[in-house]
Amino acid sequence: MPKISMTDFVDFVVKAGSPKMTKVRQVRDRGGYNPAHDFWRLFRNDIVEFHQNGFRDKKRFDRLLGKLTDHKKQKRYPEAIKGYKKFLGRKNIEWFTPPKELWSHSGLDVRVNPELGLVINGDRFIIKLYFKDEKLTKYKVPVIGALMISALASECDDSDKFAILDVSNSKLITFEDQVADVMPLLAGEAYSFISIWDAL
């Protein structure tokens, strides 16, 4: 039974035609998680550490810039760090541990693992971080929301809000209860993913 990231599944869902097969092959051939291939790991871990330890000084993130040796990271990290610092602004923020679960259908397991559980000005948010340069489209947002709500709602308080943070653009997008509208699509796409996986 394949176990894949939510990012990979969302990328598969929004593709059409032969790029779907290309995506499945890419996921299958890549193998398990390798930290060396995780472009945003340093910054993502720093964000989590920042909140877990209750740090307040946003300049702490600038430390990362001096540690970067990869040219691509030197080019892309500054904008993301600037965006996250802008998102933080003057908000009163406290940490809680976000839930992590599997969403499973048709023999496919999708890891739903939001990075942040933040109480922001009194409201609890469960947040998935989005770092890609590729625009966060109106097609991706409801898919991400449905996966998070479907997989995690039973582990959360009724008042918890699910969201995705477009880091570079400092934009926090909260989801309405979109599960009912999107679930038939996700079920069909999971079946399609497995069919292609088995055929390759």
PDB file of C-alpha atoms in Angstrom:
ATOM      1  CA  MET A   1       0.000   0.000   0.000  1.00  0.00           C
ATOM      2  CA  PRO A   2       1.719   3.254  -1.094  1.00  0.00           C
ATOM      3  CA  LYS A   3       2.088   5.945   1.572  1.00  0.00           C
ATOM      4  CA  ILE A   4       2.652   9.397   0.081  1.00  0.00           C
ATOM      5  CA  SER A   5       2.763  13.014   1.204  1.00  0.00           C
ATOM      6  CA  MET A   6      -0.238  15.291   1.006  1.00  0.00           C
ATOM      7  CA  THR A   7       1.780  17.578  -1.284  1.00  0.00           C
ATOM      8  CA  ASP A   8       2.347  14.771  -3.779  1.00  0.00           C
ATOM      9  CA  PHE A   9      -1.304  13.732  -3.745  1.00  0.00           C
ATOM     10  CA  VAL A  10      -2.544  17.302  -4.202  1.00  0.00           C
ATOM     11  CA  ASP A  11      -0.116  17.754  -7.121  1.00  0.00           C
ATOM     12  CA  PHE A  12      -1.508  14.558  -8.656  1.00  0.00           C
ATOM     13  CA  VAL A  13      -5.143  15.617  -8.198  1.00  0.00           C
ATOM     14  CA  VAL A  14      -4.737  18.961  -9.980  1.00  0.00           C
ATOM     15  CA  LYS A  15      -2.899  17.486 -12.980  1.00  0.00           C
ATOM     16  CA  ALA A  16      -4.699  16.271 -16.107  1.00  0.00           C
ATOM     17  CA  GLY A  17      -3.842  13.617 -18.670  1.00  0.00           C
ATOM     18  CA  SER A  18      -0.369  12.075 -19.010  1.00  0.00           C
ATOM     19  CA  PRO A  19       1.230  14.340 -16.338  1.00  0.00           C
ATOM     20  CA  LYS A  20      -0.719  12.267 -13.810  1.00  0.00           C
ATOM     21  CA  MET A  21       1.236   9.173 -14.837  1.00  0.00           C
ATOM     22  CA  THR A  22       4.469  11.148 -14.730  1.00  0.00           C
ATOM     23  CA  LYS A  23       3.685  12.232 -11.169  1.00  0.00           C
ATOM     24  CA  VAL A  24       2.967   8.688  -9.995  1.00  0.00           C
ATOM     25  CA  ARG A  25       6.193   7.433 -11.568  1.00  0.00           C
ATOM     26  CA  GLN A  26       8.120  10.273  -9.914  1.00  0.00           C
ATOM     27  CA  VAL A  27       6.682   9.415  -6.486  1.00  0.00           C
ATOM     28  CA  ARG A  28       7.285   5.686  -6.929  1.00  0.00           C
ATOM     29  CA  ASP A  29      10.871   6.067  -8.170  1.00  0.00           C
ATOM     30  CA  ARG A  30      11.832   8.643  -5.564  1.00  0.00           C
ATOM     31  CA  GLY A  31      11.460   6.153  -2.719  1.00  0.00           C
ATOM     32  CA  GLY A  32      11.127   7.162   0.933  1.00  0.00           C
ATOM     33  CA  TYR A  33      11.671  10.553   2.496  1.00  0.00           C
ATOM     34  CA  ASN A  34      15.221  11.877   2.256  1.00  0.00           C
ATOM     35  CA  PRO A  35      16.037  15.026   4.298  1.00  0.00           C
ATOM     36  CA  ALA A  36      18.752  15.920   1.797  1.00  0.00           C
ATOM     37  CA  HIS A  37      16.068  16.411  -0.863  1.00  0.00           C
ATOM     38  CA  ASP A  38      13.762  18.457   1.375  1.00  0.00           C
ATOM     39  CA  PHE A  39      14.441  21.996   0.147  1.00  0.00           C
ATOM     40  CA  TRP A  40      12.521  23.806   2.898  1.00  0.00           C
ATOM     41  CA  ARG A  41      13.399  21.539   5.844  1.00  0.00           C
ATOM     42  CA  LEU A  42      15.726  24.035   7.567  1.00  0.00           C
ATOM     43  CA  PHE A  43      13.219  26.868   7.530  1.00  0.00           C
ATOM     44  CA  ARG A  44      10.213  24.657   8.338  1.00  0.00           C
ATOM     45  CA  ASN A  45      12.030  23.179  11.342  1.00  0.00           C
ATOM     46  CA  ASP A  46      13.102  26.651  12.453  1.00  0.00           C
ATOM     47  CA  ILE A  47       9.501  27.881  12.340  1.00  0.00           C
ATOM     48  CA  VAL A  48       8.312  24.953  14.467  1.00  0.00           C
ATOM     49  CA  GLU A  49      11.175  25.425  16.943  1.00  0.00           C
ATOM     50  CA  PHE A  50      10.440  29.160  17.135  1.00  0.00           C
ATOM     51  CA  HIS A  51       6.861  28.554  18.261  1.00  0.00           C
ATOM     52  CA  GLN A  52       7.474  25.470  20.390  1.00  0.00           C
ATOM     53  CA  ASN A  53       9.994  27.410  22.466  1.00  0.00           C
ATOM     54  CA  GLY A  54       7.870  30.545  22.704  1.00  0.00           C
ATOM     55  CA  PHE A  55      10.412  32.802  21.010  1.00  0.00           C
ATOM     56  CA  ARG A  56       9.241  36.325  20.145  1.00  0.00           C
ATOM     57  CA  ASP A  57      12.124  37.976  18.293  1.00  0.00           C
ATOM     58  CA  LYS A  58      11.421  37.550  14.564  1.00  0.00           C
ATOM     59  CA  LYS A  59      15.025  38.464  13.729  1.00  0.00           C
ATOM     60  CA  ARG A  60      15.900  34.958  14.931  1.00  0.00           C
ATOM     61  CA  PHE A  61      14.945  33.665  11.477  1.00  0.00           C
ATOM     62  CA  ASP A  62      17.666  35.762   9.850  1.00  0.00           C
ATOM     63  CA  ARG A  63      20.251  33.412  11.421  1.00  0.00           C
ATOM     64  CA  LEU A  64      19.383  30.881   8.741  1.00  0.00           C
ATOM     65  CA  LEU A  65      20.657  33.071   5.945  1.00  0.00           C
ATOM     66  CA  GLY A  66      24.251  32.819   7.135  1.00  0.00           C
ATOM     67  CA  LYS A  67      24.046  29.016   7.214  1.00  0.00           C
ATOM     68  CA  LEU A  68      22.942  28.554   3.613  1.00  0.00           C
ATOM     69  CA  THR A  69      25.489  27.226   1.139  1.00  0.00           C
ATOM     70  CA  ASP A  70      23.098  26.097  -1.599  1.00  0.00           C
ATOM     71  CA  HIS A  71      22.724  28.826  -4.248  1.00  0.00           C
ATOM     72  CA  LYS A  72      19.021  28.103  -4.794  1.00  0.00           C
ATOM     73  CA  LYS A  73      18.320  28.373  -1.083  1.00  0.00           C
ATOM     74  CA  GLN A  74      20.307  31.607  -0.881  1.00  0.00           C
ATOM     75  CA  LYS A  75      18.002  32.955  -3.577  1.00  0.00           C
ATOM     76  CA  ARG A  76      14.646  31.702  -2.286  1.00  0.00           C
ATOM     77  CA  TYR A  77      14.916  31.614   1.504  1.00  0.00           C
ATOM     78  CA  PRO A  78      15.128  35.400   2.070  1.00  0.00           C
ATOM     79  CA  GLU A  79      11.731  36.044   0.470  1.00  0.00           C
ATOM     80  CA  ALA A  80      10.116  33.224   2.454  1.00  0.00           C
ATOM     81  CA  ILE A  81      11.647  34.452   5.713  1.00  0.00           C
ATOM     82  CA  LYS A  82      10.466  37.992   4.973  1.00  0.00           C
ATOM     83  CA  GLY A  83       6.971  36.654   4.257  1.00  0.00           C
ATOM     84  CA  TYR A  84       6.790  34.669   7.474  1.00  0.00           C
ATOM     85  CA  LYS A  85       8.009  37.582   9.573  1.00  0.00           C
ATOM     86  CA  LYS A  86       5.318  39.734   7.976  1.00  0.00           C
ATOM     87  CA  PHE A  87       2.693  37.111   8.783  1.00  0.00           C
ATOM     88  CA  LEU A  88       3.769  37.108  12.430  1.00  0.00           C
ATOM     89  CA  GLY A  89       3.491  40.900  12.648  1.00  0.00           C
ATOM     90  CA  ARG A  90       2.388  41.870  16.144  1.00  0.00           C
ATOM     91  CA  LYS A  91       0.113  38.882  16.642  1.00  0.00           C
ATOM     92  CA  ASN A  92      -0.137  37.249  20.052  1.00  0.00           C
ATOM     93  CA  ILE A  93       0.746  33.615  19.262  1.00  0.00           C
ATOM     94  CA  GLU A  94       0.987  30.469  21.361  1.00  0.00           C
ATOM     95  CA  TRP A  95       1.900  26.928  20.295  1.00  0.00           C
ATOM     96  CA  PHE A  96       0.004  23.657  20.564  1.00  0.00           C
ATOM     97  CA  THR A  97       0.910  20.350  18.945  1.00  0.00           C
ATOM     98  CA  PRO A  98      -1.075  19.839  15.727  1.00  0.00           C
ATOM     99  CA  PRO A  99      -2.621  16.435  14.980  1.00  0.00           C
ATOM    100  CA  LYS A 100      -1.193  14.195  12.259  1.00  0.00           C
ATOM    101  CA  GLU A 101      -3.145  11.363  10.625  1.00  0.00           C
ATOM    102  CA  LEU A 102      -3.412   9.263   7.483  1.00  0.00           C
ATOM    103  CA  TRP A 103      -6.149   9.781   4.928  1.00  0.00           C
ATOM    104  CA  SER A 104      -6.751   6.423   3.278  1.00  0.00           C
ATOM    105  CA  HIS A 105      -8.771   5.339   0.265  1.00  0.00           C
ATOM    106  CA  SER A 106      -8.540   2.564  -2.354  1.00  0.00           C
ATOM    107  CA  GLY A 107      -5.270   1.278  -0.920  1.00  0.00           C
ATOM    108  CA  LEU A 108      -3.587   4.689  -0.884  1.00  0.00           C
ATOM    109  CA  ASP A 109      -2.366   6.298   2.350  1.00  0.00           C
ATOM    110  CA  VAL A 110      -1.819  10.058   2.343  1.00  0.00           C
ATOM    111  CA  ARG A 111       0.108  11.627   5.217  1.00  0.00           C
ATOM    112  CA  VAL A 112      -1.801  14.670   6.478  1.00  0.00           C
ATOM    113  CA  ASN A 113       0.708  16.441   8.690  1.00  0.00           C
ATOM    114  CA  PRO A 114       0.200  20.159   9.248  1.00  0.00           C
ATOM    115  CA  GLU A 115       3.311  21.705  10.738  1.00  0.00           C
ATOM    116  CA  LEU A 116       1.762  24.247  13.082  1.00  0.00           C
ATOM    117  CA  GLY A 117      -0.806  24.407  15.816  1.00  0.00           C
ATOM    118  CA  LEU A 118      -1.088  28.077  16.735  1.00  0.00           C
ATOM    119  CA  VAL A 119      -3.391  30.033  18.991  1.00  0.00           C
ATOM    120  CA  ILE A 120      -3.535  33.401  17.224  1.00  0.00           C
ATOM    121  CA  ASN A 121      -5.176  36.210  19.154  1.00  0.00           C
ATOM    122  CA  GLY A 122      -7.268  33.615  20.995  1.00  0.00           C
ATOM    123  CA  ASP A 123      -8.311  31.431  18.016  1.00  0.00           C
ATOM    124  CA  ARG A 124      -6.834  27.957  17.426  1.00  0.00           C
ATOM    125  CA  PHE A 125      -5.475  27.324  13.925  1.00  0.00           C
ATOM    126  CA  ILE A 126      -4.104  24.070  12.496  1.00  0.00           C
ATOM    127  CA  ILE A 127      -1.827  25.207   9.686  1.00  0.00           C
ATOM    128  CA  LYS A 128      -0.146  23.611   6.688  1.00  0.00           C
ATOM    129  CA  LEU A 129       2.804  25.641   5.388  1.00  0.00           C
ATOM    130  CA  TYR A 130       3.010  26.298   1.637  1.00  0.00           C
ATOM    131  CA  PHE A 131       6.447  27.300   0.336  1.00  0.00           C
ATOM    132  CA  LYS A 132       6.299  26.646  -3.400  1.00  0.00           C
ATOM    133  CA  ASP A 133       6.960  29.403  -5.922  1.00  0.00           C
ATOM    134  CA  GLU A 134       4.060  27.966  -7.906  1.00  0.00           C
ATOM    135  CA  LYS A 135       0.914  29.958  -7.173  1.00  0.00           C
ATOM    136  CA  LEU A 136      -1.498  28.449  -4.673  1.00  0.00           C
ATOM    137  CA  THR A 137      -4.442  28.063  -7.048  1.00  0.00           C
ATOM    138  CA  LYS A 138      -8.160  27.921  -6.380  1.00  0.00           C
ATOM    139  CA  TYR A 139      -8.018  24.256  -7.425  1.00  0.00           C
ATOM    140  CA  LYS A 140      -5.459  23.260  -4.803  1.00  0.00           C
ATOM    141  CA  VAL A 141      -6.978  25.068  -1.838  1.00  0.00           C
ATOM    142  CA  PRO A 142     -10.206  23.042  -1.499  1.00  0.00           C
ATOM    143  CA  VAL A 143      -8.328  19.764  -2.034  1.00  0.00           C
ATOM    144  CA  ILE A 144      -5.904  20.586   0.785  1.00  0.00           C
ATOM    145  CA  GLY A 145      -8.770  21.744   2.973  1.00  0.00           C
ATOM    146  CA  ALA A 146     -10.838  18.621   2.395  1.00  0.00           C
ATOM    147  CA  LEU A 147      -7.900  16.336   3.175  1.00  0.00           C
ATOM    148  CA  MET A 148      -7.119  18.191   6.404  1.00  0.00           C
ATOM    149  CA  ILE A 149     -10.710  18.353   7.597  1.00  0.00           C
ATOM    150  CA  SER A 150     -11.497  14.761   6.656  1.00  0.00           C
ATOM    151  CA  ALA A 151      -8.375  13.317   8.268  1.00  0.00           C
ATOM    152  CA  LEU A 152      -8.041  15.555  11.326  1.00  0.00           C
ATOM    153  CA  ALA A 153     -11.445  16.854  12.417  1.00  0.00           C
ATOM    154  CA  SER A 154     -12.089  13.954  14.787  1.00  0.00           C
ATOM    155  CA  GLU A 155      -8.835  14.799  16.614  1.00  0.00           C
ATOM    156  CA  CYS A 156      -9.648  18.489  17.030  1.00  0.00           C
ATOM    157  CA  ASP A 157     -11.886  20.804  18.983  1.00  0.00           C
ATOM    158  CA  ASP A 158     -15.052  21.942  17.206  1.00  0.00           C
ATOM    159  CA  SER A 159     -13.791  25.516  17.273  1.00  0.00           C
ATOM    160  CA  ASP A 160     -10.424  24.693  15.654  1.00  0.00           C
ATOM    161  CA  LYS A 161      -9.816  26.312  12.276  1.00  0.00           C
ATOM    162  CA  PHE A 162      -7.953  24.561   9.461  1.00  0.00           C
ATOM    163  CA  ALA A 163      -5.751  26.726   7.256  1.00  0.00           C
ATOM    164  CA  ILE A 164      -2.885  26.882   4.819  1.00  0.00           C
ATOM    165  CA  LEU A 165      -0.256  29.613   5.012  1.00  0.00           C
ATOM    166  CA  ASP A 166       1.170  30.864   1.724  1.00  0.00           C
ATOM    167  CA  VAL A 167       4.469  31.745   3.394  1.00  0.00           C
ATOM    168  CA  SER A 168       6.106  34.039   0.830  1.00  0.00           C
ATOM    169  CA  ASN A 169       2.888  36.022   0.398  1.00  0.00           C
ATOM    170  CA  SER A 170       2.091  36.130   4.141  1.00  0.00           C
ATOM    171  CA  LYS A 171      -1.427  34.929   3.371  1.00  0.00           C
ATOM    172  CA  LEU A 172      -3.352  32.683   5.774  1.00  0.00           C
ATOM    173  CA  ILE A 173      -6.239  30.938   4.014  1.00  0.00           C
ATOM    174  CA  THR A 174      -8.836  29.246   6.198  1.00  0.00           C
ATOM    175  CA  PHE A 175     -11.088  26.499   4.888  1.00  0.00           C
ATOM    176  CA  GLU A 176     -14.825  26.264   5.042  1.00  0.00           C
ATOM    177  CA  ASP A 177     -16.329  22.806   5.539  1.00  0.00           C
ATOM    178  CA  GLN A 178     -15.594  21.689   1.984  1.00  0.00           C
ATOM    179  CA  VAL A 179     -15.419  17.973   2.685  1.00  0.00           C
ATOM    180  CA  ALA A 180     -18.781  16.982   1.206  1.00  0.00           C
ATOM    181  CA  ASP A 181     -18.147  18.794  -2.095  1.00  0.00           C
ATOM    182  CA  VAL A 182     -14.620  17.513  -2.668  1.00  0.00           C
ATOM    183  CA  MET A 183     -14.607  14.000  -1.183  1.00  0.00           C
ATOM    184  CA  PRO A 184     -16.033  12.248  -4.286  1.00  0.00           C
ATOM    185  CA  LEU A 185     -13.192  13.795  -6.307  1.00  0.00           C
ATOM    186  CA  LEU A 186     -10.553  12.666  -3.804  1.00  0.00           C
ATOM    187  CA  ALA A 187     -11.972   9.140  -3.732  1.00  0.00           C
ATOM    188  CA  GLY A 188     -11.798   8.923  -7.515  1.00  0.00           C
ATOM    189  CA  GLU A 189      -8.301  10.356  -7.635  1.00  0.00           C
ATOM    190  CA  ALA A 190      -7.042   7.904  -5.001  1.00  0.00           C
ATOM    191  CA  TYR A 191      -8.412   5.030  -7.086  1.00  0.00           C
ATOM    192  CA  SER A 192      -6.773   6.512 -10.194  1.00  0.00           C
ATOM    193  CA  PHE A 193      -3.420   6.911  -8.420  1.00  0.00           C
ATOM    194  CA  ILE A 194      -3.418   3.279  -7.288  1.00  0.00           C
ATOM    195  CA  SER A 195      -4.462   2.060 -10.747  1.00  0.00           C
ATOM    196  CA  ILE A 196      -1.568   3.872 -12.377  1.00  0.00           C
ATOM    197  CA  TRP A 197       0.863   2.770  -9.638  1.00  0.00           C
ATOM    198  CA  ASP A 198      -0.078  -0.879 -10.137  1.00  0.00           C
ATOM    199  CA  ALA A 199       0.181  -0.596 -13.926  1.00  0.00           C
ATOM    200  CA  LEU A 200       3.678   0.906 -13.968  1.00  0.00           C
TER     201      LEU A 200
END
